[in-house]
Every structure is written in C-alpha cells, then in structure tokens.
mmCIF file with all atom_site columns, C-alpha atoms in Angstrom:
data_model
loop_
_atom_site.group_PDB
_atom_site.id
_atom_site.type_symbol
_atom_site.label_atom_id
_atom_site.label_alt_id
_atom_site.label_comp_id
_atom_site.label_asym_id
_atom_site.label_entity_id
_atom_site.label_seq_id
_atom_site.pdbx_PDB_ins_code
_atom_site.Cartn_x
_atom_site.Cartn_y
_atom_site.Cartn_z
_atom_site.occupancy
_atom_site.B_iso_or_equiv
_atom_site.pdbx_formal_charge
_atom_site.auth_seq_id
_atom_site.auth_comp_id
_atom_site.auth_asym_id
_atom_site.auth_atom_id
_atom_site.pdbx_PDB_model_num
ATOM 1   C CA . MET A 1 1   ? 72.563  137.374 101.593 1.00 55.00 ? 149 MET A CA 1
ATOM 2   C CA . ARG A 1 2   ? 70.216  137.172 104.523 1.00 62.00 ? 150 ARG A CA 1
ATOM 3   C CA . THR A 1 3   ? 71.524  135.877 107.841 1.00 70.00 ? 151 THR A CA 1
ATOM 4   C CA . PRO A 1 4   ? 69.013  133.555 109.473 1.00 69.00 ? 152 PRO A CA 1
ATOM 5   C CA . THR A 1 5   ? 68.264  134.007 113.155 1.00 76.00 ? 153 THR A CA 1
ATOM 6   C CA . ASP A 1 6   ? 66.799  130.513 113.524 1.00 86.00 ? 154 ASP A CA 1
ATOM 7   C CA . LEU A 1 7   ? 68.946  127.919 111.763 1.00 90.00 ? 155 LEU A CA 1
ATOM 8   C CA . MET A 1 8   ? 66.397  125.171 112.451 1.00 90.00 ? 156 MET A CA 1
ATOM 9   C CA . ALA A 1 9   ? 63.738  127.042 110.475 1.00 90.00 ? 157 ALA A CA 1
ATOM 10  C CA . ASP A 1 10  ? 65.821  126.524 107.319 1.00 94.00 ? 158 ASP A CA 1
ATOM 11  C CA . ILE A 1 11  ? 66.022  122.744 107.709 1.00 96.00 ? 159 ILE A CA 1
ATOM 12  C CA . GLY A 1 12  ? 63.498  120.725 105.725 1.00 95.00 ? 160 GLY A CA 1
ATOM 13  C CA . GLU A 1 13  ? 64.307  117.435 107.450 1.00 96.00 ? 161 GLU A CA 1
ATOM 14  C CA . VAL A 1 14  ? 66.901  115.876 109.700 1.00 97.00 ? 162 VAL A CA 1
ATOM 15  C CA . LEU A 1 15  ? 68.642  113.250 107.598 1.00 97.00 ? 163 LEU A CA 1
ATOM 16  C CA . LEU A 1 16  ? 71.048  111.920 110.268 1.00 98.00 ? 164 LEU A CA 1
ATOM 17  C CA . ASP A 1 17  ? 70.628  112.714 113.942 1.00 98.00 ? 165 ASP A CA 1
ATOM 18  C CA . GLU A 1 18  ? 73.517  113.189 116.361 1.00 97.00 ? 166 GLU A CA 1
ATOM 19  C CA . ASP A 1 19  ? 73.187  109.755 117.983 1.00 98.00 ? 167 ASP A CA 1
ATOM 20  C CA . ARG A 1 20  ? 73.257  107.951 114.649 1.00 98.00 ? 168 ARG A CA 1
ATOM 21  C CA . ILE A 1 21  ? 76.288  109.949 113.491 1.00 98.00 ? 169 ILE A CA 1
ATOM 22  C CA . GLN A 1 22  ? 78.221  109.269 116.699 1.00 98.00 ? 170 GLN A CA 1
ATOM 23  C CA . ALA A 1 23  ? 77.402  105.540 116.643 1.00 98.00 ? 171 ALA A CA 1
ATOM 24  C CA . ARG A 1 24  ? 78.652  105.241 113.076 1.00 98.00 ? 172 ARG A CA 1
ATOM 25  C CA . ILE A 1 25  ? 81.838  107.174 113.855 1.00 98.00 ? 173 ILE A CA 1
ATOM 26  C CA . ARG A 1 26  ? 82.593  104.766 116.711 1.00 98.00 ? 174 ARG A CA 1
ATOM 27  C CA . GLU A 1 27  ? 82.174  101.868 114.241 1.00 98.00 ? 175 GLU A CA 1
ATOM 28  C CA . LEU A 1 28  ? 84.503  103.556 111.740 1.00 98.00 ? 176 LEU A CA 1
ATOM 29  C CA . GLY A 1 29  ? 87.076  104.200 114.481 1.00 98.00 ? 177 GLY A CA 1
ATOM 30  C CA . ALA A 1 30  ? 87.016  100.542 115.514 1.00 98.00 ? 178 ALA A CA 1
ATOM 31  C CA . GLN A 1 31  ? 87.405  99.391  111.895 1.00 98.00 ? 179 GLN A CA 1
ATOM 32  C CA . ILE A 1 32  ? 90.268  101.808 111.213 1.00 98.00 ? 180 ILE A CA 1
ATOM 33  C CA . SER A 1 33  ? 91.970  100.750 114.471 1.00 98.00 ? 181 SER A CA 1
ATOM 34  C CA . ALA A 1 34  ? 91.744  97.100  113.399 1.00 98.00 ? 182 ALA A CA 1
ATOM 35  C CA . ASP A 1 35  ? 92.906  97.768  109.822 1.00 98.00 ? 183 ASP A CA 1
ATOM 36  C CA . TYR A 1 36  ? 95.937  99.805  110.910 1.00 98.00 ? 184 TYR A CA 1
ATOM 37  C CA . ALA A 1 37  ? 96.783  97.700  114.002 1.00 97.00 ? 185 ALA A CA 1
ATOM 38  C CA . GLY A 1 38  ? 100.391 98.139  115.096 1.00 96.00 ? 186 GLY A CA 1
ATOM 39  C CA . ARG A 1 39  ? 100.941 101.233 112.944 1.00 97.00 ? 187 ARG A CA 1
ATOM 40  C CA . ARG A 1 40  ? 100.770 104.987 113.400 1.00 97.00 ? 188 ARG A CA 1
ATOM 41  C CA . ILE A 1 41  ? 98.506  106.908 111.059 1.00 98.00 ? 189 ILE A CA 1
ATOM 42  C CA . THR A 1 42  ? 98.213  110.514 109.985 1.00 98.00 ? 190 THR A CA 1
ATOM 43  C CA . LEU A 1 43  ? 94.712  111.908 109.632 1.00 98.00 ? 191 LEU A CA 1
ATOM 44  C CA . VAL A 1 44  ? 94.395  114.766 107.165 1.00 98.00 ? 192 VAL A CA 1
ATOM 45  C CA . SER A 1 45  ? 91.297  116.897 107.577 1.00 95.00 ? 193 SER A CA 1
ATOM 46  C CA . VAL A 1 46  ? 90.056  118.782 104.568 1.00 89.00 ? 194 VAL A CA 1
ATOM 47  C CA . LEU A 1 47  ? 88.926  122.076 106.079 1.00 89.00 ? 195 LEU A CA 1
ATOM 48  C CA . LYS A 1 48  ? 86.569  123.415 107.005 1.00 91.00 ? 196 LYS A CA 1
ATOM 49  C CA . GLY A 1 49  ? 83.717  120.971 106.804 1.00 92.00 ? 197 GLY A CA 1
ATOM 50  C CA . SER A 1 50  ? 85.456  117.815 107.962 1.00 95.00 ? 198 SER A CA 1
ATOM 51  C CA . LEU A 1 51  ? 86.830  119.264 111.194 1.00 95.00 ? 199 LEU A CA 1
ATOM 52  C CA . PRO A 1 52  ? 83.993  118.030 113.481 1.00 97.00 ? 200 PRO A CA 1
ATOM 53  C CA . PHE A 1 53  ? 84.115  114.597 111.816 1.00 98.00 ? 201 PHE A CA 1
ATOM 54  C CA . MET A 1 54  ? 87.887  114.250 112.198 1.00 97.00 ? 202 MET A CA 1
ATOM 55  C CA . ALA A 1 55  ? 87.756  115.424 115.825 1.00 97.00 ? 203 ALA A CA 1
ATOM 56  C CA . ASP A 1 56  ? 85.200  112.755 116.725 1.00 98.00 ? 204 ASP A CA 1
ATOM 57  C CA . LEU A 1 57  ? 86.840  110.087 114.556 1.00 98.00 ? 205 LEU A CA 1
ATOM 58  C CA . MET A 1 58  ? 90.298  110.537 116.079 1.00 98.00 ? 206 MET A CA 1
ATOM 59  C CA . ARG A 1 59  ? 88.835  110.037 119.551 1.00 98.00 ? 207 ARG A CA 1
ATOM 60  C CA . SER A 1 60  ? 87.386  106.729 118.329 1.00 98.00 ? 208 SER A CA 1
ATOM 61  C CA . ILE A 1 61  ? 90.719  105.442 117.002 1.00 98.00 ? 209 ILE A CA 1
ATOM 62  C CA . THR A 1 62  ? 92.832  103.536 119.532 1.00 98.00 ? 210 THR A CA 1
ATOM 63  C CA . LEU A 1 63  ? 96.167  103.860 117.705 1.00 97.00 ? 211 LEU A CA 1
ATOM 64  C CA . PRO A 1 64  ? 98.953  106.420 117.807 1.00 97.00 ? 212 PRO A CA 1
ATOM 65  C CA . LEU A 1 65  ? 98.096  109.133 115.320 1.00 97.00 ? 213 LEU A CA 1
ATOM 66  C CA . ARG A 1 66  ? 99.055  112.526 114.031 1.00 98.00 ? 214 ARG A CA 1
ATOM 67  C CA . ILE A 1 67  ? 96.739  115.063 112.504 1.00 98.00 ? 215 ILE A CA 1
ATOM 68  C CA . ASP A 1 68  ? 97.249  117.686 109.856 1.00 97.00 ? 216 ASP A CA 1
ATOM 69  C CA . LEU A 1 69  ? 94.966  120.125 108.104 1.00 96.00 ? 217 LEU A CA 1
ATOM 70  C CA . MET A 1 70  ? 94.519  121.216 104.516 1.00 95.00 ? 218 MET A CA 1
ATOM 71  C CA . GLU A 1 71  ? 92.139  123.706 103.053 1.00 91.00 ? 219 GLU A CA 1
ATOM 72  C CA . VAL A 1 72  ? 91.129  123.450 99.437  1.00 88.00 ? 220 VAL A CA 1
ATOM 73  C CA . SER A 1 73  ? 88.448  125.276 97.550  1.00 80.00 ? 221 SER A CA 1
ATOM 74  C CA . SER A 1 74  ? 86.432  124.583 94.454  1.00 74.00 ? 222 SER A CA 1
ATOM 75  C CA . TYR A 1 75  ? 83.430  126.666 95.486  1.00 57.00 ? 223 TYR A CA 1
ATOM 76  C CA . GLY A 1 76  ? 83.038  130.394 95.437  1.00 52.00 ? 224 GLY A CA 1
ATOM 77  C CA . GLY A 1 77  ? 80.921  132.159 98.061  1.00 48.00 ? 225 GLY A CA 1
ATOM 78  C CA . ALA A 1 78  ? 77.264  131.266 98.436  1.00 50.00 ? 226 ALA A CA 1
ATOM 79  C CA . THR A 1 79  ? 77.052  128.603 95.783  1.00 50.00 ? 227 THR A CA 1
ATOM 80  C CA . THR A 1 80  ? 75.987  124.975 95.800  1.00 51.00 ? 228 THR A CA 1
ATOM 81  C CA . GLU A 1 81  ? 77.977  123.914 92.740  1.00 56.00 ? 229 GLU A CA 1
ATOM 82  C CA . SER A 1 82  ? 81.696  123.242 92.415  1.00 55.00 ? 230 SER A CA 1
ATOM 83  C CA . SER A 1 83  ? 83.549  125.479 89.975  1.00 53.00 ? 231 SER A CA 1
ATOM 84  C CA . GLY A 1 84  ? 85.819  122.578 88.988  1.00 62.00 ? 232 GLY A CA 1
ATOM 85  C CA . LEU A 1 85  ? 88.893  124.760 89.629  1.00 78.00 ? 233 LEU A CA 1
ATOM 86  C CA . VAL A 1 86  ? 90.658  123.513 92.760  1.00 83.00 ? 234 VAL A CA 1
ATOM 87  C CA . ARG A 1 87  ? 92.904  125.795 94.796  1.00 86.00 ? 235 ARG A CA 1
ATOM 88  C CA . ILE A 1 88  ? 95.002  124.856 97.821  1.00 91.00 ? 236 ILE A CA 1
ATOM 89  C CA . LEU A 1 89  ? 94.391  127.540 100.425 1.00 92.00 ? 237 LEU A CA 1
ATOM 90  C CA . LYS A 1 90  ? 96.337  125.816 103.239 1.00 94.00 ? 238 LYS A CA 1
ATOM 91  C CA . ASP A 1 91  ? 98.864  123.054 102.684 1.00 95.00 ? 239 ASP A CA 1
ATOM 92  C CA . LEU A 1 92  ? 100.059 120.404 105.127 1.00 96.00 ? 240 LEU A CA 1
ATOM 93  C CA . SER A 1 93  ? 102.303 121.672 107.914 1.00 96.00 ? 241 SER A CA 1
ATOM 94  C CA . THR A 1 94  ? 104.494 118.534 108.071 1.00 95.00 ? 242 THR A CA 1
ATOM 95  C CA . SER A 1 95  ? 105.808 115.944 105.635 1.00 97.00 ? 243 SER A CA 1
ATOM 96  C CA . ILE A 1 96  ? 103.740 112.811 104.991 1.00 98.00 ? 244 ILE A CA 1
ATOM 97  C CA . GLU A 1 97  ? 106.524 110.971 103.181 1.00 98.00 ? 245 GLU A CA 1
ATOM 98  C CA . GLY A 1 98  ? 106.573 107.374 104.440 1.00 98.00 ? 246 GLY A CA 1
ATOM 99  C CA . GLU A 1 99  ? 103.408 107.891 106.493 1.00 97.00 ? 247 GLU A CA 1
ATOM 100 C CA . GLU A 1 100 ? 100.149 105.943 106.549 1.00 98.00 ? 248 GLU A CA 1
ATOM 101 C CA . VAL A 1 101 ? 97.709  108.721 105.580 1.00 98.00 ? 249 VAL A CA 1
ATOM 102 C CA . LEU A 1 102 ? 93.948  108.745 105.952 1.00 98.00 ? 250 LEU A CA 1
ATOM 103 C CA . ILE A 1 103 ? 92.119  111.662 104.358 1.00 98.00 ? 251 ILE A CA 1
ATOM 104 C CA . CYS A 1 104 ? 89.056  112.638 106.425 1.00 97.00 ? 252 CYS A CA 1
ATOM 105 C CA . GLU A 1 105 ? 86.309  114.185 104.310 1.00 96.00 ? 253 GLU A CA 1
ATOM 106 C CA . ASP A 1 106 ? 82.916  115.512 105.310 1.00 96.00 ? 254 ASP A CA 1
ATOM 107 C CA . ILE A 1 107 ? 81.222  114.674 102.003 1.00 95.00 ? 255 ILE A CA 1
ATOM 108 C CA . ILE A 1 108 ? 82.177  113.302 98.607  1.00 95.00 ? 256 ILE A CA 1
ATOM 109 C CA . ASP A 1 109 ? 79.959  114.779 95.940  1.00 92.00 ? 257 ASP A CA 1
ATOM 110 C CA . THR A 1 110 ? 81.255  115.112 92.361  1.00 91.00 ? 258 THR A CA 1
ATOM 111 C CA . GLY A 1 111 ? 84.676  113.825 93.442  1.00 92.00 ? 259 GLY A CA 1
ATOM 112 C CA . LEU A 1 112 ? 86.523  116.515 91.478  1.00 90.00 ? 260 LEU A CA 1
ATOM 113 C CA . THR A 1 113 ? 88.134  118.211 94.486  1.00 89.00 ? 261 THR A CA 1
ATOM 114 C CA . LEU A 1 114 ? 89.092  114.948 96.170  1.00 92.00 ? 262 LEU A CA 1
ATOM 115 C CA . ASN A 1 115 ? 90.477  113.522 92.921  1.00 93.00 ? 263 ASN A CA 1
ATOM 116 C CA . TYR A 1 116 ? 92.791  116.531 92.676  1.00 92.00 ? 264 TYR A CA 1
ATOM 117 C CA . LEU A 1 117 ? 93.760  116.207 96.340  1.00 94.00 ? 265 LEU A CA 1
ATOM 118 C CA . ILE A 1 118 ? 94.578  112.492 96.007  1.00 95.00 ? 266 ILE A CA 1
ATOM 119 C CA . ARG A 1 119 ? 96.926  113.166 93.088  1.00 94.00 ? 267 ARG A CA 1
ATOM 120 C CA . TYR A 1 120 ? 98.534  116.039 94.980  1.00 95.00 ? 268 TYR A CA 1
ATOM 121 C CA . LEU A 1 121 ? 99.078  114.022 98.183  1.00 97.00 ? 269 LEU A CA 1
ATOM 122 C CA . LYS A 1 122 ? 100.409 110.968 96.319  1.00 97.00 ? 270 LYS A CA 1
ATOM 123 C CA . GLY A 1 123 ? 103.144 113.270 95.045  1.00 97.00 ? 271 GLY A CA 1
ATOM 124 C CA . LYS A 1 124 ? 104.247 113.699 98.675  1.00 97.00 ? 272 LYS A CA 1
ATOM 125 C CA . ARG A 1 125 ? 105.103 109.953 98.777  1.00 98.00 ? 273 ARG A CA 1
ATOM 126 C CA . PRO A 1 126 ? 103.086 108.548 101.691 1.00 98.00 ? 274 PRO A CA 1
ATOM 127 C CA . THR A 1 127 ? 103.359 104.797 102.337 1.00 98.00 ? 275 THR A CA 1
ATOM 128 C CA . SER A 1 128 ? 99.606  104.538 101.888 1.00 98.00 ? 276 SER A CA 1
ATOM 129 C CA . LEU A 1 129 ? 96.776  106.949 101.162 1.00 98.00 ? 277 LEU A CA 1
ATOM 130 C CA . ARG A 1 130 ? 93.198  106.034 102.026 1.00 98.00 ? 278 ARG A CA 1
ATOM 131 C CA . ILE A 1 131 ? 89.937  107.936 102.276 1.00 98.00 ? 279 ILE A CA 1
ATOM 132 C CA . CYS A 1 132 ? 87.352  108.092 105.041 1.00 98.00 ? 280 CYS A CA 1
ATOM 133 C CA . THR A 1 133 ? 84.224  110.144 104.426 1.00 98.00 ? 281 THR A CA 1
ATOM 134 C CA . LEU A 1 134 ? 81.285  110.823 106.665 1.00 98.00 ? 282 LEU A CA 1
ATOM 135 C CA . LEU A 1 135 ? 78.912  111.234 103.713 1.00 98.00 ? 283 LEU A CA 1
ATOM 136 C CA . ASP A 1 136 ? 78.978  109.826 100.199 1.00 97.00 ? 284 ASP A CA 1
ATOM 137 C CA . LYS A 1 137 ? 76.648  111.200 97.525  1.00 96.00 ? 285 LYS A CA 1
ATOM 138 C CA . PRO A 1 138 ? 77.311  108.878 94.552  1.00 95.00 ? 286 PRO A CA 1
ATOM 139 C CA . ALA A 1 139 ? 74.423  110.241 92.453  1.00 93.00 ? 287 ALA A CA 1
ATOM 140 C CA . ARG A 1 140 ? 76.530  113.327 91.679  1.00 90.00 ? 288 ARG A CA 1
ATOM 141 C CA . ARG A 1 141 ? 79.882  111.599 91.099  1.00 93.00 ? 289 ARG A CA 1
ATOM 142 C CA . LEU A 1 142 ? 81.742  112.777 88.006  1.00 94.00 ? 290 LEU A CA 1
ATOM 143 C CA . VAL A 1 143 ? 85.017  110.953 88.716  1.00 94.00 ? 291 VAL A CA 1
ATOM 144 C CA . GLU A 1 144 ? 85.572  107.580 90.365  1.00 93.00 ? 292 GLU A CA 1
ATOM 145 C CA . ILE A 1 145 ? 86.969  107.874 93.887  1.00 93.00 ? 293 ILE A CA 1
ATOM 146 C CA . PRO A 1 146 ? 88.324  104.859 95.831  1.00 91.00 ? 294 PRO A CA 1
ATOM 147 C CA . VAL A 1 147 ? 86.565  105.358 99.194  1.00 96.00 ? 295 VAL A CA 1
ATOM 148 C CA . ASP A 1 148 ? 87.892  103.038 101.906 1.00 97.00 ? 296 ASP A CA 1
ATOM 149 C CA . TYR A 1 149 ? 85.564  104.015 104.765 1.00 98.00 ? 297 TYR A CA 1
ATOM 150 C CA . THR A 1 150 ? 82.088  105.493 104.377 1.00 98.00 ? 298 THR A CA 1
ATOM 151 C CA . GLY A 1 151 ? 79.882  106.698 107.181 1.00 98.00 ? 299 GLY A CA 1
ATOM 152 C CA . PHE A 1 152 ? 76.636  107.081 105.246 1.00 98.00 ? 300 PHE A CA 1
ATOM 153 C CA . THR A 1 153 ? 75.516  107.037 101.628 1.00 97.00 ? 301 THR A CA 1
ATOM 154 C CA . ILE A 1 154 ? 72.991  109.815 101.135 1.00 97.00 ? 302 ILE A CA 1
ATOM 155 C CA . PRO A 1 155 ? 70.582  110.861 98.379  1.00 95.00 ? 303 PRO A CA 1
ATOM 156 C CA . ASP A 1 156 ? 71.163  113.817 96.078  1.00 95.00 ? 304 ASP A CA 1
ATOM 157 C CA . GLN A 1 157 ? 69.956  116.521 98.465  1.00 95.00 ? 305 GLN A CA 1
ATOM 158 C CA . PHE A 1 158 ? 71.700  119.678 99.660  1.00 95.00 ? 306 PHE A CA 1
ATOM 159 C CA . VAL A 1 159 ? 72.751  118.964 103.237 1.00 97.00 ? 307 VAL A CA 1
ATOM 160 C CA . VAL A 1 160 ? 74.162  121.102 106.038 1.00 97.00 ? 308 VAL A CA 1
ATOM 161 C CA . GLY A 1 161 ? 75.176  120.605 109.646 1.00 97.00 ? 309 GLY A CA 1
ATOM 162 C CA . TYR A 1 162 ? 77.908  118.706 111.446 1.00 97.00 ? 310 TYR A CA 1
ATOM 163 C CA . GLY A 1 163 ? 80.528  120.772 109.635 1.00 96.00 ? 311 GLY A CA 1
ATOM 164 C CA . LEU A 1 164 ? 78.723  121.139 106.315 1.00 96.00 ? 312 LEU A CA 1
ATOM 165 C CA . ASP A 1 165 ? 77.736  124.664 105.399 1.00 94.00 ? 313 ASP A CA 1
ATOM 166 C CA . TYR A 1 166 ? 75.892  126.933 103.076 1.00 93.00 ? 314 TYR A CA 1
ATOM 167 C CA . ASP A 1 167 ? 77.622  130.311 102.844 1.00 89.00 ? 315 ASP A CA 1
ATOM 168 C CA . GLU A 1 168 ? 79.622  129.467 106.024 1.00 90.00 ? 316 GLU A CA 1
ATOM 169 C CA . LEU A 1 169 ? 76.453  128.944 108.109 1.00 93.00 ? 317 LEU A CA 1
ATOM 170 C CA . TYR A 1 170 ? 74.901  125.788 109.662 1.00 96.00 ? 318 TYR A CA 1
ATOM 171 C CA . ARG A 1 171 ? 78.251  124.088 110.423 1.00 95.00 ? 319 ARG A CA 1
ATOM 172 C CA . ASN A 1 172 ? 77.480  124.098 114.149 1.00 95.00 ? 320 ASN A CA 1
ATOM 173 C CA . LEU A 1 173 ? 74.328  121.974 113.910 1.00 96.00 ? 321 LEU A CA 1
ATOM 174 C CA . ARG A 1 174 ? 74.851  118.620 115.666 1.00 96.00 ? 322 ARG A CA 1
ATOM 175 C CA . PHE A 1 175 ? 73.028  116.702 112.924 1.00 98.00 ? 323 PHE A CA 1
ATOM 176 C CA . VAL A 1 176 ? 72.990  116.505 109.131 1.00 98.00 ? 324 VAL A CA 1
ATOM 177 C CA . GLY A 1 177 ? 69.869  118.104 107.710 1.00 98.00 ? 325 GLY A CA 1
ATOM 178 C CA . VAL A 1 178 ? 68.433  118.882 104.309 1.00 97.00 ? 326 VAL A CA 1
ATOM 179 C CA . LEU A 1 179 ? 68.450  122.616 103.648 1.00 95.00 ? 327 LEU A CA 1
ATOM 180 C CA . LYS A 1 180 ? 65.164  123.954 102.308 1.00 94.00 ? 328 LYS A CA 1
ATOM 181 C CA . PRO A 1 181 ? 65.631  124.823 98.606  1.00 91.00 ? 329 PRO A CA 1
ATOM 182 C CA . GLU A 1 182 ? 64.163  128.303 99.069  1.00 89.00 ? 330 GLU A CA 1
ATOM 183 C CA . VAL A 1 183 ? 67.147  129.152 101.302 1.00 88.00 ? 331 VAL A CA 1
ATOM 184 C CA . TYR A 1 184 ? 69.802  128.600 98.633  1.00 84.00 ? 332 TYR A CA 1
ATOM 185 C CA . ALA A 1 185 ? 67.629  129.439 95.625  1.00 82.00 ? 333 ALA A CA 1
ATOM 186 C CA . ALA A 1 186 ? 66.477  132.792 97.040  1.00 57.00 ? 334 ALA A CA 1
ATOM 187 C CA . PRO A 1 187 ? 67.431  135.908 95.069  1.00 61.00 ? 335 PRO A CA 1
ATOM 188 C CA . GLU A 1 188 ? 69.872  138.178 96.876  1.00 54.00 ? 336 GLU A CA 1
#
C-alpha cells in the first residue's frame, strides 16, 4: 500500500466543508439538548471514525453528559466493503443500565455493524437508546436502522475526512471529501 504525501491530491471533490459540518453539528447539539432537557445523557462513540464528530457534538450539547467509547470492526485492512462479521474490539468502560444513551456514529452505510451494536447495547438495559450519525448513506442500506439524528444524507460515494478513513489515512482532514477511485482500486 502506498502512503500518500499529499492527502488533498487523492480527493476528487469536497462534499462537505468544515463550516457546513460545524454549523450542522451545532444544530444537532441544540436539538439533542431540547429533546433530552432535564436529563443526563451518555454519548457512546463508535471508534475510530466518530471521535471527531462526538468531540464537536458534545461541546454543542448544553446538558450534563458522560461519554464512553467502543470499538467494533467489520472491515479488514485496506478494504471498502464490510465483511459482515462484527467483532467488539473495545467494550464500554462503565455500565449504561438505566442511562439515556446516544450512539454517535460517523457514517451509516449498510447498517450491518450498527444493527449488531444496537442489539448488543440493548442487552445492557439502558433507559433509552438512540442514534446520531454525521453521515447517512441510505443507498447502501441492507438493514433498516432507526436513526434519530442525521447530520447529512450523502450519495453512494466513498468518502474520507473528518474521522473517516481509508486504510487508517485521511481521518485528519477537516472536511468530508470523495476519495478518487484510483486510490482504493489501485493494485498493491
């Protein structure tokens, strides 16, 4: 696998710029704050991609909150397709029993990983379990997912940036961009 020296050269187009992302996150934070008024919530980030989103979202929420992190995997290495087999690499560090839980996702694609995660977390008996995603890509959905808060609905394109990666690269871009197909289709 080649390591690019200029990440921008691999981007075909900027789909969502930093200002637009931040404005939408402030709107989501205000809506979540209104919906959960008078209650404490627990945000659960699904690592690694959703970390920048959750960090910005929690600063836009005006309620008491806790955060926790999970890492799940259904991808293997430098691939753009889910394997369908979900593994929990890092579980929650505290109990969510009786808690108002909001899962923070970077992107919902096929829905297979999140569907597994929802079933798993419901088994931990939270008072409520809702989903907030920065990006929703319904064209690829294989299983219905009840999304409560959506930042942006995007077309069926391979996107990177703002936490989203290809082979662990591009996460640090401040925008969401479409990765040029020759980057992920290139022979190794």
